[in-house]
Coordinates of C-alpha atoms in Angstrom, one line a residue:
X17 CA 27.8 -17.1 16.1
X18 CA 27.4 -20.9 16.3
X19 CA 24.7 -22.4 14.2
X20 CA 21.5 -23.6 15.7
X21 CA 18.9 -25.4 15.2
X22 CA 18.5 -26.4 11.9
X23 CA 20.9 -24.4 10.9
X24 CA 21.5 -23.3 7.7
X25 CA 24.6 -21.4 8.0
X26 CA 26.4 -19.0 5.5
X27 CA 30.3 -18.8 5.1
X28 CA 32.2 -16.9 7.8
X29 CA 32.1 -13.1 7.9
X30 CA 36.0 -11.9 7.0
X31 CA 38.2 -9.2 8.0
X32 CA 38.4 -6.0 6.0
X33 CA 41.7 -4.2 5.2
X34 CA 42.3 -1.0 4.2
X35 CA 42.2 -0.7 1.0
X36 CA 38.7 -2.3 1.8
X37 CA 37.9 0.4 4.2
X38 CA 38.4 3.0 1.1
X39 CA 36.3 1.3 -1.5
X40 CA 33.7 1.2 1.5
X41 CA 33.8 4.5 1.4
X42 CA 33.6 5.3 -1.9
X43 CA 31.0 2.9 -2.3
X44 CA 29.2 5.2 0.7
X45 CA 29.9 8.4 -1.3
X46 CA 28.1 6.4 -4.6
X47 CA 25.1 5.6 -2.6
X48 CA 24.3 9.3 -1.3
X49 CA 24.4 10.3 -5.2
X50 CA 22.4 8.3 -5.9
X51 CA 19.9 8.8 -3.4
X52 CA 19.7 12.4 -4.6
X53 CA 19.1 11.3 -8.0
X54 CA 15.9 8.8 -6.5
X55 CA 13.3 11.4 -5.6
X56 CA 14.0 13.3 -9.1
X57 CA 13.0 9.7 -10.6
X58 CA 10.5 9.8 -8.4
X59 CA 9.1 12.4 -9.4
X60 CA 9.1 11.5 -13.4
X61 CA 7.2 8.6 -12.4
X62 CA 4.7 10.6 -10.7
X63 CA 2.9 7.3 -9.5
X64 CA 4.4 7.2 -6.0
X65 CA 1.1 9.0 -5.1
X66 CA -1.8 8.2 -6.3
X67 CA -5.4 9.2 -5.3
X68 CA -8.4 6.6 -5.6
X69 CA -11.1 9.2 -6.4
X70 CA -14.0 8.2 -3.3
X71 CA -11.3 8.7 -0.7
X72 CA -8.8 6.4 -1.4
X73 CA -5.5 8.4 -1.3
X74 CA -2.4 5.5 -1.7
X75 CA 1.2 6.3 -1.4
X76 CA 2.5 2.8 -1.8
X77 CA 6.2 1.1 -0.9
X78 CA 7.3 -2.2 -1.3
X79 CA 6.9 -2.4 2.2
X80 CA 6.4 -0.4 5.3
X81 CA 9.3 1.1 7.2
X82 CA 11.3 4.0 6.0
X83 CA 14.4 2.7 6.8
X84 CA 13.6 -0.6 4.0
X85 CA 13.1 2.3 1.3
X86 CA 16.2 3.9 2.2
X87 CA 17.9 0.9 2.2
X88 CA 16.7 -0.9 -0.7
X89 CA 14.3 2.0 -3.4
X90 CA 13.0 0.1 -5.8
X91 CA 13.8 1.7 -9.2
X92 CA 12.1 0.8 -12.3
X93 CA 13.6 -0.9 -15.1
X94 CA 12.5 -0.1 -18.6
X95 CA 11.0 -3.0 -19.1
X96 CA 8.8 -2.2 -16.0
X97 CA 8.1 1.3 -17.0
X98 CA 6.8 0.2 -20.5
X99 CA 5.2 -2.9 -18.5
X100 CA 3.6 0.7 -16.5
X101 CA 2.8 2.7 -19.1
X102 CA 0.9 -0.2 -21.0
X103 CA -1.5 0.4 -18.0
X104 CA -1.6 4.2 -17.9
X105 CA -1.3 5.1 -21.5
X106 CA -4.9 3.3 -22.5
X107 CA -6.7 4.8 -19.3
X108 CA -5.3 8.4 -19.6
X109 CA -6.1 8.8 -23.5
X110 CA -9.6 6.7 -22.5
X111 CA -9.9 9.6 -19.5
X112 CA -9.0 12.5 -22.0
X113 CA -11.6 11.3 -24.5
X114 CA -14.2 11.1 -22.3
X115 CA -13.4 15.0 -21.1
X116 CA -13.8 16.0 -24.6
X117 CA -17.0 14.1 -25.4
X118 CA -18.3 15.7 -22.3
X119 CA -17.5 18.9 -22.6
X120 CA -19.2 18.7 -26.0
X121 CA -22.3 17.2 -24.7
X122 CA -22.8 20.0 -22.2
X123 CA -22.0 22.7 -24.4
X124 CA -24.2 21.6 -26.6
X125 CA -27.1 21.3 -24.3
X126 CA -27.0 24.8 -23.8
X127 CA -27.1 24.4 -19.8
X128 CA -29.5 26.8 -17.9
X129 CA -28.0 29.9 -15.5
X130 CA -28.9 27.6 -12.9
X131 CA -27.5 24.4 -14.0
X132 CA -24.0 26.5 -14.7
X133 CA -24.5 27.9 -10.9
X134 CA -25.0 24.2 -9.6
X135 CA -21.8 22.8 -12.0
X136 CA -19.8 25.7 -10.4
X137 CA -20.8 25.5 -6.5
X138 CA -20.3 21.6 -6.6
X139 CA -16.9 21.6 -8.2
X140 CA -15.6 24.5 -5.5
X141 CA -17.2 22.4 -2.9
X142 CA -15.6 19.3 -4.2
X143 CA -11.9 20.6 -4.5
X144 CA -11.6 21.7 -1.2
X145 CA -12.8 17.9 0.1
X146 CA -10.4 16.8 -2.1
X147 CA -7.6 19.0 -1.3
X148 CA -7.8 17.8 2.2
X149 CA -8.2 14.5 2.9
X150 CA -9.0 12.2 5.7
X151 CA -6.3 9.9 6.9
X152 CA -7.3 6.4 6.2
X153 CA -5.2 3.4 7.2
X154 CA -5.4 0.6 4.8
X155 CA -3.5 -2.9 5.5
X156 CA 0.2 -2.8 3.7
X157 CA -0.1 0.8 2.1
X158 CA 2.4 3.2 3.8
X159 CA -0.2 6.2 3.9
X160 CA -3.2 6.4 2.5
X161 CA -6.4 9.0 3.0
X162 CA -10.4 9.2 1.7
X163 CA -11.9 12.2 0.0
X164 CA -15.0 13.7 0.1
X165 CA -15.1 14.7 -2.9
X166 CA -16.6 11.5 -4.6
X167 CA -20.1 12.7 -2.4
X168 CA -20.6 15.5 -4.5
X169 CA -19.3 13.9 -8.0
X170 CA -21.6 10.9 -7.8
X171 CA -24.7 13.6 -6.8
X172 CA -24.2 15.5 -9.5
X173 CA -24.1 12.6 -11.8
X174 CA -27.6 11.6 -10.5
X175 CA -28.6 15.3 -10.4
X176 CA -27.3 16.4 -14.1
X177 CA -25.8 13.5 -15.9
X178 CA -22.9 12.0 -17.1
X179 CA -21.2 14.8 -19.1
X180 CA -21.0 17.7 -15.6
X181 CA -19.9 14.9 -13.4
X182 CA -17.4 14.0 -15.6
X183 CA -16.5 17.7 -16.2
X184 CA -16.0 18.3 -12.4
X185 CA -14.6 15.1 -11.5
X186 CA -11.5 16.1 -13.9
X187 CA -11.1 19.2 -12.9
X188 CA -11.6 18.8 -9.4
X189 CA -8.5 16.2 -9.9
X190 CA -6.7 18.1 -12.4
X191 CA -6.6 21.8 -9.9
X192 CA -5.4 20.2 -7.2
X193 CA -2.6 18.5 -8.8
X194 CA -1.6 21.9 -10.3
X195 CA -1.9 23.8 -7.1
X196 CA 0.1 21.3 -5.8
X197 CA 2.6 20.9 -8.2
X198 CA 2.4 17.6 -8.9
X199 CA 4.4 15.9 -11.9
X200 CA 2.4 15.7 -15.2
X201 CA 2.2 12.2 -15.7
X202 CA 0.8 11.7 -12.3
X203 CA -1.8 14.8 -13.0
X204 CA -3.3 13.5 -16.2
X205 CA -3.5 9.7 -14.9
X206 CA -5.0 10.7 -11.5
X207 CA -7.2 12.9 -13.4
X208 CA -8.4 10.5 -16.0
X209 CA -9.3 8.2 -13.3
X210 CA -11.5 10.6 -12.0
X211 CA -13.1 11.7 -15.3
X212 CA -13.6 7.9 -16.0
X213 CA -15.1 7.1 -12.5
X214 CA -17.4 10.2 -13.5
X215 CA -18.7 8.7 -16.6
X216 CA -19.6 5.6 -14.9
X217 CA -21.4 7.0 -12.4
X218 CA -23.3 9.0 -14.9
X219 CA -23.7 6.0 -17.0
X220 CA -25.3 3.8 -14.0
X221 CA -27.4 6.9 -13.0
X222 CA -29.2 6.8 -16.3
X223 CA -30.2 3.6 -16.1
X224 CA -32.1 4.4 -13.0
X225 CA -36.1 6.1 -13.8
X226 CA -35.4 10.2 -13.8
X227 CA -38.4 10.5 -11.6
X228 CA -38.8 12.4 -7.8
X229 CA -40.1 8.6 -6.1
X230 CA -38.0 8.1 -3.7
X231 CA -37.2 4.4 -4.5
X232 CA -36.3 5.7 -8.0
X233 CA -33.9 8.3 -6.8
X234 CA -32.5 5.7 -4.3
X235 CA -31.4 3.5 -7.0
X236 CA -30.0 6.4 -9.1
X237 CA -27.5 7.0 -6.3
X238 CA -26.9 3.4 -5.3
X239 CA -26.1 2.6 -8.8
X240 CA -23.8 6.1 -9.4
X241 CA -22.0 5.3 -6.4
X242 CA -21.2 1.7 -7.0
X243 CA -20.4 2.5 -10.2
X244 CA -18.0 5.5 -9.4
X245 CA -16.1 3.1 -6.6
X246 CA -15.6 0.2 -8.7
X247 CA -13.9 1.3 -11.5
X248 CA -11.5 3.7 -9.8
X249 CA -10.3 1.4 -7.0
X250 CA -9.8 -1.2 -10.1
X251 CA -7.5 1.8 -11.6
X252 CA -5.7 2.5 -8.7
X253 CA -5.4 -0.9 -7.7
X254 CA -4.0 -2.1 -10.6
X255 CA -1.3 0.5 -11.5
X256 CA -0.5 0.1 -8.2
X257 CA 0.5 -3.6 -8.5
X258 CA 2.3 -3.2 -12.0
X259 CA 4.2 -0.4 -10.2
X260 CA 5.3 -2.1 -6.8
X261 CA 5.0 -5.7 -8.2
X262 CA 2.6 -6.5 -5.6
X263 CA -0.5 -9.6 -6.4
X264 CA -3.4 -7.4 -7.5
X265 CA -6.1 -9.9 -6.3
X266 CA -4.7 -9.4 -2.4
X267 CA -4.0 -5.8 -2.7
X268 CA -7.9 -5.8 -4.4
X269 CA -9.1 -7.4 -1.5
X270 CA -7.0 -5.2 1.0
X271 CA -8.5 -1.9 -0.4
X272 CA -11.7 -3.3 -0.2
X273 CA -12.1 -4.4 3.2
X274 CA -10.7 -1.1 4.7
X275 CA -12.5 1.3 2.2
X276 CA -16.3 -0.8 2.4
X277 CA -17.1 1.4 5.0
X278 CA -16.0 4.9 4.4
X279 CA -17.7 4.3 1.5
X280 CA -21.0 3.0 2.3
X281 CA -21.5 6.2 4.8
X282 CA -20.1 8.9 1.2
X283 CA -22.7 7.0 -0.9
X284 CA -25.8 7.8 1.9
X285 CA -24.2 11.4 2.1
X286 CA -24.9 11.5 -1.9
X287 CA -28.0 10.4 -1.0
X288 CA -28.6 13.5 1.3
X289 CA -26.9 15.8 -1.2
X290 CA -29.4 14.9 -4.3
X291 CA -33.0 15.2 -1.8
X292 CA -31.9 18.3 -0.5
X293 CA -30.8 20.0 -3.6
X294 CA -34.3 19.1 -5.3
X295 CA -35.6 20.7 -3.1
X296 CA -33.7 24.1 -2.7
X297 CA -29.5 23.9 -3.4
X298 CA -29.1 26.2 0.1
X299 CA -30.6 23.1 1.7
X300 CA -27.1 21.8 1.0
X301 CA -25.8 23.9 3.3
X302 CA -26.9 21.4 6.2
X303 CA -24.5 18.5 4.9
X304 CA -21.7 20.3 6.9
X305 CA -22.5 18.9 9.7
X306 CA -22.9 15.1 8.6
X307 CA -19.5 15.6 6.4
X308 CA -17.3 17.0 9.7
X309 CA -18.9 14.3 11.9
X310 CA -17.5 11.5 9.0
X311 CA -14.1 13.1 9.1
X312 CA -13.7 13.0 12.7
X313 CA -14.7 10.0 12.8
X314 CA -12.2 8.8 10.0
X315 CA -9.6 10.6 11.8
X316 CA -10.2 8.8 15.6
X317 CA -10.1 5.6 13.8
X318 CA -6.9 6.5 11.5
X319 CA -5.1 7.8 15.0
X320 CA -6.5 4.1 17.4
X321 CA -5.3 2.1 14.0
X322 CA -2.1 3.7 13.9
X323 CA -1.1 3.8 17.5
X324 CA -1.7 0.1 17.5
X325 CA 0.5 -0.6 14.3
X326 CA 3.1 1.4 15.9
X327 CA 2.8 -0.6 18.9
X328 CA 3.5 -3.8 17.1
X329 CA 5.8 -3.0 14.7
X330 CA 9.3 -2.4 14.8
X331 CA 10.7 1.3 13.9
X332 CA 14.0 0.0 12.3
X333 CA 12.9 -2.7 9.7
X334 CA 9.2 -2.0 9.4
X335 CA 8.7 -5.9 10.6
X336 CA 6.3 -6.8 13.6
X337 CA 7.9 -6.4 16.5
X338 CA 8.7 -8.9 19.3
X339 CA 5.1 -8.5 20.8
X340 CA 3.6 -8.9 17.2
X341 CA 5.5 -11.9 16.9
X342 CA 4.0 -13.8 20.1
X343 CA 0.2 -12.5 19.5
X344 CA 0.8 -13.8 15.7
X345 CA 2.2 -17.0 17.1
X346 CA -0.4 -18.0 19.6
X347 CA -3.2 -17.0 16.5
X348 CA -1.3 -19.5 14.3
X349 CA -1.3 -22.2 16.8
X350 CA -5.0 -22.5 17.9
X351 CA -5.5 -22.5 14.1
X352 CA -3.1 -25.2 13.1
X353 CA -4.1 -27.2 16.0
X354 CA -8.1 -26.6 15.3
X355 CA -7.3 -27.5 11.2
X356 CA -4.7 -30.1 11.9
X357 CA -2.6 -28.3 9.8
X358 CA 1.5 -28.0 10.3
X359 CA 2.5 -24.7 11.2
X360 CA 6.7 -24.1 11.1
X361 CA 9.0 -21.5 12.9
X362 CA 12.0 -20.1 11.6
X363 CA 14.4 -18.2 13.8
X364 CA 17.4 -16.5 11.7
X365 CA 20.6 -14.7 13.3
X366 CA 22.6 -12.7 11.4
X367 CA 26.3 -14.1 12.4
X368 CA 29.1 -12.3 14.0
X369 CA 26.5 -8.8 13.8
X370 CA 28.6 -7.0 16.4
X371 CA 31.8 -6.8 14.0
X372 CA 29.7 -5.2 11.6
X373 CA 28.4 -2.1 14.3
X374 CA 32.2 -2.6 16.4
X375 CA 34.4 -2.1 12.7
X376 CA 31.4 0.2 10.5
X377 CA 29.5 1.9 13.2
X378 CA 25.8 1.8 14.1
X379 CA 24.5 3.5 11.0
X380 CA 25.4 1.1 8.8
X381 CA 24.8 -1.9 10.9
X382 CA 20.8 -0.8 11.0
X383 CA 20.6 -0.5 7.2
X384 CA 22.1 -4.1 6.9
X385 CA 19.2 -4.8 9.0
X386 CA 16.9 -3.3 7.0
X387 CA 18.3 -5.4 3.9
X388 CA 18.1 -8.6 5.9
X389 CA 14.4 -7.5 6.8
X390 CA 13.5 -6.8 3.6
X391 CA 14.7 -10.1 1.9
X392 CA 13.2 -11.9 5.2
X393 CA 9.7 -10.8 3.6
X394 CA 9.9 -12.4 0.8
X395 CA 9.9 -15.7 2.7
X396 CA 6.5 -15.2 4.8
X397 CA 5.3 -13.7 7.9
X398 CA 8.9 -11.5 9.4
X399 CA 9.2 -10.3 12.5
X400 CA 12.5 -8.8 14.2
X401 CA 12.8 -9.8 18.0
X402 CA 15.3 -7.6 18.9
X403 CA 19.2 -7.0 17.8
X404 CA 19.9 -9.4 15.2
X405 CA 17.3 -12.1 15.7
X406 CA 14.4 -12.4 13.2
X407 CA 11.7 -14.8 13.1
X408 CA 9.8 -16.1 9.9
X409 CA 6.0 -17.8 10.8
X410 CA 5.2 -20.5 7.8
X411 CA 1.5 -21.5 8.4
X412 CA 0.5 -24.4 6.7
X413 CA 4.0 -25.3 5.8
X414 CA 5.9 -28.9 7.3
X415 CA 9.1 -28.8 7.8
X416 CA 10.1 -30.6 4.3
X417 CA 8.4 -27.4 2.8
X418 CA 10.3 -24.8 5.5
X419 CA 13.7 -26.4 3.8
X420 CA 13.9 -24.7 0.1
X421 CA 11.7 -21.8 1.7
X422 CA 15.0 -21.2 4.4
X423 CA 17.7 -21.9 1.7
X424 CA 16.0 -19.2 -0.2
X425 CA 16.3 -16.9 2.4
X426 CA 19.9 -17.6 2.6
X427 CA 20.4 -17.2 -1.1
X428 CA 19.3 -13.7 -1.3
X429 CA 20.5 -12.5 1.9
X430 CA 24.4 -14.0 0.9
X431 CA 23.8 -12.6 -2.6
X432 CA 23.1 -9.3 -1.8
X433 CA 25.1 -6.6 -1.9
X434 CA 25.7 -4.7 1.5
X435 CA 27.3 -1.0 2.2
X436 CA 30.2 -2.2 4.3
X437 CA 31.4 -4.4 0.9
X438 CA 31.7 -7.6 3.3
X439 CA 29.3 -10.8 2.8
X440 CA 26.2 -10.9 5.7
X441 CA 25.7 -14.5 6.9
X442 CA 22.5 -15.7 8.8
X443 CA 21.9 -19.1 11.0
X444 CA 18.5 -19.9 10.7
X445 CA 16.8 -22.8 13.1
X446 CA 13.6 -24.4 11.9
X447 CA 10.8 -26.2 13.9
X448 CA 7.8 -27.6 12.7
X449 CA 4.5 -28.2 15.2
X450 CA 3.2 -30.9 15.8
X451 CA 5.9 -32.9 14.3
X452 CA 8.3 -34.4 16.0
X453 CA 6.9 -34.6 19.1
X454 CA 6.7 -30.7 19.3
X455 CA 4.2 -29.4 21.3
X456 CA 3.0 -25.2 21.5
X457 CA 5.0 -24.2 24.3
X458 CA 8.5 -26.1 23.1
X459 CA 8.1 -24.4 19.1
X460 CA 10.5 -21.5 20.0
X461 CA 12.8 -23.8 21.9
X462 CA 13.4 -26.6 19.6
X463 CA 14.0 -23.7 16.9
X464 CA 17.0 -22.8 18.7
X465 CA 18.6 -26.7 18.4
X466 CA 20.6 -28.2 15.7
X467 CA 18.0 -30.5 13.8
X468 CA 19.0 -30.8 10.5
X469 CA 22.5 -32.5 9.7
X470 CA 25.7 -30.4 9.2
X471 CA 26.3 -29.4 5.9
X472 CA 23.2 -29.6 4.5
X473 CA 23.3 -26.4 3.7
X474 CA 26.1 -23.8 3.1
X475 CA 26.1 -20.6 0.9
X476 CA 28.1 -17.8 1.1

């Protein structure tokens, strides 16, 4: 393929041999062994998974698109597992001790019939909400759910103290990971979140005046609840960024805006729960119907959210697809022209593509894609418009800026290593509105001629 605009081209693609061929092939063979050994690291990690107590269930990969994790898994190096463990080490034993402190506190209170009754019912009640929960679909996080369960933690927190809510909220964690045979590390974190999200509701809840007023009692649960949320989405969210390597401030802010709600509607439901016990526990009984109608809800909106990601995205590489790219594009350009701010376009080929499906077959050439795609991401905004044409949006970004951000592109997509064992070069066009005269409706076109001068940029 001929360079285009502003090309920044990559050396030739070259033939393979024979011998070639075979060391392809082994290098194939190597690469399914190894695959079989990722899910066993997997799961000695355990923190693939991992469940934010109020709902938040977050299986997290680098990026969206199974065929980027099967093409690139990202596999912890030691230094990133200790970097990990620095994280979970402090909250599990902090999660274990606070078990321990509360199982001694209630013991020692000698609990009533009843109150053994009421620690019982609630943490039967809360283990089946947590063993099956409602699909939630949270920006950037493969699959992700919300669980019931934090409704009757935080009430009985409110209702009996810190040391029962702590006691349920571990073991409500800690049986479902058995039952579901989860690996050990993953059960005592996830666990230990739970028990520390209990104490903090408990902790809030005291601070509230034990009375039956009904502002007194609204505080109590307003307090428990805000309590309970905060320090487990902190957890989760922030052994989630040491483990993918994602900014925790943006996936902080992610989790937030999509969980706000579902949580504002489990914190009035705790509400409920605490008025109705006081009066008479089978009074309870009527929160069935509020709890069903909050997880069809949750499920309507998880279905009309995912039908419209699917429809912009693109199966193969996980990127938005060529639709996404033109509703993205317009967005951009009303913005840059409403803030006077420089908005540039990259369009990347991958060069002679069709050698690489004519000589390694079709397989193959789609997990080169998925490389390509993934190391596109890096760069900014990706988007795959069909075969072998990507596009990379830059807001806020002239075209002296687009430069380095392009030759990086280049740099890791010639560095990388690819199955077929032959280099991957991409031509990648840059145009910058409104410089140079561009105007909205010319960006895509003047992206696809030669701008820059030849030779400004060549890497194999």
């Amino acid at each position: 393929m001929t360079p285009r605009t502003g090309a920044v081209d990559t050396a030739p693609t070259r033939a393979v041999s024979g011998e070639e061929s075979n060391a392809a092939l082994e290098a194939q063979a190597r690469l399914r062994r190894s695959r079989r050994r990722r899910p066993e690291l997997g799961r000695r990690l355990g923190l693939l998974r991992l469940r934010l107590d109020l709902g938040l269930s977050l299986l997290r990969g680098r990026h969206r698109g199974g065929a980027v994790a099967a093409a690139e898994p990202v596999v912890l190096a030691d230094e990133e597992s200790a970097h990990l463990r620095a994280l979970v080490a402090p909250v599990t034993l902090a999660g274990l001790g606070a078990v321990a402190a509360a199982t001694g506190s209630f013991t020692a209170s000698a609990p009533s019939a009843r109150a053994l009754g009421a620690t019982a019912m609630l943490l039967l009640i809360a283990i089946i909400a947590d063993a099956f929960p409602v699909p939630l679909e949270i920006e950037g996080i493969r699959s992700s759910s919300v669980s019931l369960a934090a409704v009757f933690i935080v009430g009985m927190a409110v209702l009996y103290g810190w040391a029962p809510a702590v006691v349920i909220a571990f073991l409500t964690r800690a049986i479902v990971e058995v039952v579901q045979d989860r690996p050990t590390i993953r059960l005592v974190y996830n666990s230990s979140v739970y028990a520390l999200g209990g104490l903090a509701a408990g902790a809030a809840a005291s601070l509230g005046d034990r009375t039956t007023a009904v502002g007194s009692l609204l505080l109590q649960v307003l307090l428990a609840a805000a309590a309970f949320y905060v320090v487990n989405l902190l957890l989760i969210a922030a052994v989630l960024a040491r483990s993918s390597g994602e900014p925790f401030i943006p996936l902080l802010r992610s989790s937030v805006a999509w969980t706000a709600v579902p949580f504002s509607i489990m914190a009035s439901v705790s509400l409920m729960l605490a008025v109705l016990w006081q009066r008479s526990p089978l009074l309870s009984a009527a929160l069935v119907g509020p709890l069903v109608a909050i997880a069809l809800y949750q499920r309507s909106v998880h279905s009309a959210l995912k039908a419209m990601r699917l429809a912009l995205t693109d199966p193969l590489t996980g990127l938005g697809n060529h639709r996404h790219f033109h509703e993205r594009l317009q967005r951009d350009l009303d913005r840059a022209q409403a803030d006077g701010r420089p908005l540039t376009l990259c369009l990347v080929d991958i060069d002679d593509f069709k050698q690489v499906n004519d000589r390694h077959g079709h397989p193959v050439g789609d997990r080169v894609l998925a490389q390509v795609a993934g190391r596109l991401r890096q760069g900014g905004e990706s988007f795959r418009l069909g075969g072998d044409e990507f596009a990379v949006l830059l807001p806020g970004r002239d075209d002296g800026e687009a430069i380095p951000v392009a030759e990086a592109v280049l740099q890791r997509i010639g560095s990388a290593e690819y199955e077929h064992r032959a280099p991957v070069s991409v031509s990648i066009g840059i145009a910058t509105y409104p410089q140079h005269g561009v105007e909205r409706s010319e960006l895509v076109r003047v992206a696809e001629r030669p701008r820059l001068p030849a030779g400004r940029r060549r890497a194999a």
